[in-house]
XYZ file of C-alpha atoms in Angstrom:
200
model
C 126.302 127.144 73.461
C 124.554 123.792 73.837
C 127.803 121.807 73.999
C 129.414 124.297 76.388
C 126.540 123.903 78.860
C 126.061 120.176 78.277
C 128.152 117.451 79.840
C 129.579 115.302 77.041
C 129.000 112.110 79.048
C 125.257 112.876 79.147
C 125.209 113.345 75.380
C 127.065 110.069 74.775
C 124.784 108.224 77.194
C 121.681 109.582 75.459
C 122.970 108.576 72.023
C 123.915 105.034 73.066
C 121.433 104.048 75.775
C 118.359 106.068 74.830
C 118.463 104.735 71.274
C 118.574 101.156 72.549
C 115.816 102.013 75.007
C 113.622 103.380 72.218
C 114.090 100.236 70.136
C 113.268 98.119 73.191
C 110.076 100.104 73.813
C 108.960 99.651 70.186
C 109.638 95.900 70.322
C 107.828 95.489 73.650
C 104.890 97.585 72.462
C 104.433 95.336 69.421
C 104.730 92.265 71.656
C 102.151 93.714 74.058
C 99.671 94.405 71.235
C 100.183 90.933 69.740
C 99.754 89.120 73.052
C 96.679 91.204 73.906
C 95.049 90.122 70.650
C 95.935 86.493 71.391
C 94.338 86.870 74.861
C 91.076 88.086 73.308
C 90.994 85.160 70.860
C 91.643 82.643 73.657
C 88.947 84.200 75.837
C 86.505 84.128 72.920
C 87.175 80.439 72.279
C 86.815 79.550 75.971
C 83.560 81.512 76.252
C 82.217 79.523 73.305
C 83.150 76.204 74.955
C 82.044 76.855 78.553
C 80.979 80.475 79.285
C 80.759 80.387 83.095
C 84.148 78.747 83.724
C 85.814 80.837 81.016
C 84.380 84.049 82.450
C 85.595 83.113 85.934
C 89.107 82.423 84.645
C 89.140 85.682 82.657
C 87.950 87.792 85.593
C 90.482 86.198 87.955
C 93.510 86.650 85.701
C 92.377 90.087 84.505
C 91.924 91.531 87.995
C 95.108 89.852 89.236
C 97.292 91.409 86.529
C 95.480 94.756 86.821
C 96.269 94.774 90.561
C 99.924 93.892 89.886
C 100.175 96.657 87.262
C 98.750 99.238 89.668
C 101.196 98.441 92.477
C 104.283 98.050 90.266
C 103.854 101.058 87.948
C 105.359 103.650 90.307
C 108.340 101.433 91.124
C 109.000 100.738 87.435
C 108.984 104.477 86.661
C 111.391 105.141 89.522
C 113.712 102.402 88.286
C 113.557 103.837 84.766
C 114.654 107.222 86.080
C 117.488 105.635 88.085
C 118.639 103.672 85.039
C 118.821 106.811 82.909
C 120.755 108.684 85.605
C 122.956 105.657 86.291
C 124.038 105.214 82.665
C 124.944 108.897 82.428
C 126.815 108.752 85.743
C 128.851 105.697 84.706
C 129.788 107.352 81.431
C 130.886 110.480 83.286
C 133.043 108.506 85.733
C 134.731 106.582 82.913
C 135.418 109.749 80.933
C 136.893 111.545 83.915
C 139.029 108.590 85.009
C 140.327 107.654 81.558
C 140.652 111.269 80.406
C 142.865 112.050 83.392
C 144.462 108.616 83.665
C 147.945 110.158 84.018
C 146.923 112.100 87.138
C 145.047 109.086 88.490
C 148.136 106.877 88.201
C 150.506 109.507 89.595
C 148.230 110.259 92.561
C 147.487 106.574 93.128
C 143.758 107.286 93.248
C 142.687 104.189 91.324
C 140.841 102.760 94.340
C 138.868 105.973 94.767
C 137.612 105.913 91.177
C 136.956 102.175 91.349
C 134.824 102.676 94.452
C 132.897 105.559 92.859
C 132.267 103.413 89.777
C 131.300 100.403 91.913
C 128.722 102.428 93.862
C 127.152 103.876 90.708
C 127.140 100.483 88.974
C 125.539 98.803 92.011
C 122.590 101.226 91.945
C 122.207 100.659 88.213
C 122.218 96.848 88.521
C 119.848 97.038 91.483
C 117.317 98.943 89.378
C 117.716 96.474 86.507
C 117.214 93.533 88.872
C 114.158 95.181 90.414
C 112.593 95.667 86.965
C 113.304 92.056 86.036
C 111.795 90.804 89.307
C 108.658 92.923 88.869
C 108.280 91.652 85.290
C 108.682 87.930 86.002
C 107.496 87.273 89.575
C 103.677 87.579 89.077
C 103.657 84.462 86.906
C 104.712 82.110 89.701
C 102.393 83.652 92.297
C 99.367 83.562 89.978
C 100.075 80.008 88.807
C 100.197 78.782 92.409
C 97.095 80.766 93.348
C 95.260 79.498 90.265
C 96.016 75.884 91.152
C 94.690 76.426 94.676
C 91.489 78.016 93.343
C 90.915 75.238 90.796
C 91.449 72.592 93.479
C 89.058 74.399 95.841
C 86.434 74.688 93.099
C 86.801 70.996 92.243
C 86.322 70.018 95.874
C 83.220 72.231 96.191
C 81.651 70.844 93.000
C 82.275 67.224 93.940
C 80.348 67.690 97.193
C 77.148 68.515 95.259
C 74.787 65.808 93.835
C 76.106 64.631 90.479
C 79.215 66.607 91.178
C 81.681 64.358 89.393
C 79.921 64.587 86.027
C 79.679 68.381 86.379
C 83.208 68.824 87.672
C 85.132 67.169 84.814
C 84.104 69.557 81.984
C 84.471 72.640 84.226
C 87.943 71.604 85.359
C 88.890 70.765 81.779
C 87.990 74.269 80.595
C 89.701 75.912 83.572
C 92.857 73.851 83.039
C 92.865 74.678 79.333
C 92.274 78.338 80.107
C 95.053 78.445 82.685
C 97.473 76.645 80.369
C 96.798 78.965 77.433
C 95.815 82.231 79.073
C 98.329 82.722 81.885
C 101.540 82.485 79.775
C 100.146 84.897 77.179
C 98.986 87.388 79.804
C 102.341 87.085 81.564
C 104.184 87.893 78.342
C 101.897 90.871 77.730
C 102.487 92.083 81.291
C 106.272 91.601 80.962
C 106.245 93.731 77.792
C 104.165 96.394 79.543
C 106.504 96.454 82.553
C 109.527 96.753 80.254
C 107.926 99.774 78.572
C 107.156 101.373 81.952
C 110.681 100.682 83.190
C 112.177 102.380 80.124
C 110.363 105.661 80.719
C 112.080 108.601 82.386
């Protein structure tokens, strides 16, 4: 009864793609946990060296990635749904075209099936590209914004009496924090976004 009511292309798609998706989710979850632990260790070390600068860097990066996660979550879920539907649709088109290849060749309807496949594949690749963009783009924006903030802070500190002597250690900690913290947080965010984009 199940197989009579179920489209075989959906079953094949679930076996092939959903299994790979599950393995990807497990891998990205482990990566997310590992990178989160690394973030806590880095923050702890920076707080020990220079608490105020380290706390500022932590608050900035934390709120920035939290904001990005809030605005991208819905889009990632939508893309995950489209990917699941798209894989099943492509499998169905291939089965129908190749299963009835004799009729397709006799009728000369190759272009029709190619166009149907092209449209379904375009939507699938568009969702994949959107997920990849959402996962990787925050890094470049936050790096540029971080550099601007560090430069602004350096300028403000230098204007104060004895500013140069105070500025060097603060900038050193901020630079170290940015160099170590941002790549790790970006990798944790990329793993999180991959998990969200794999959900249906």
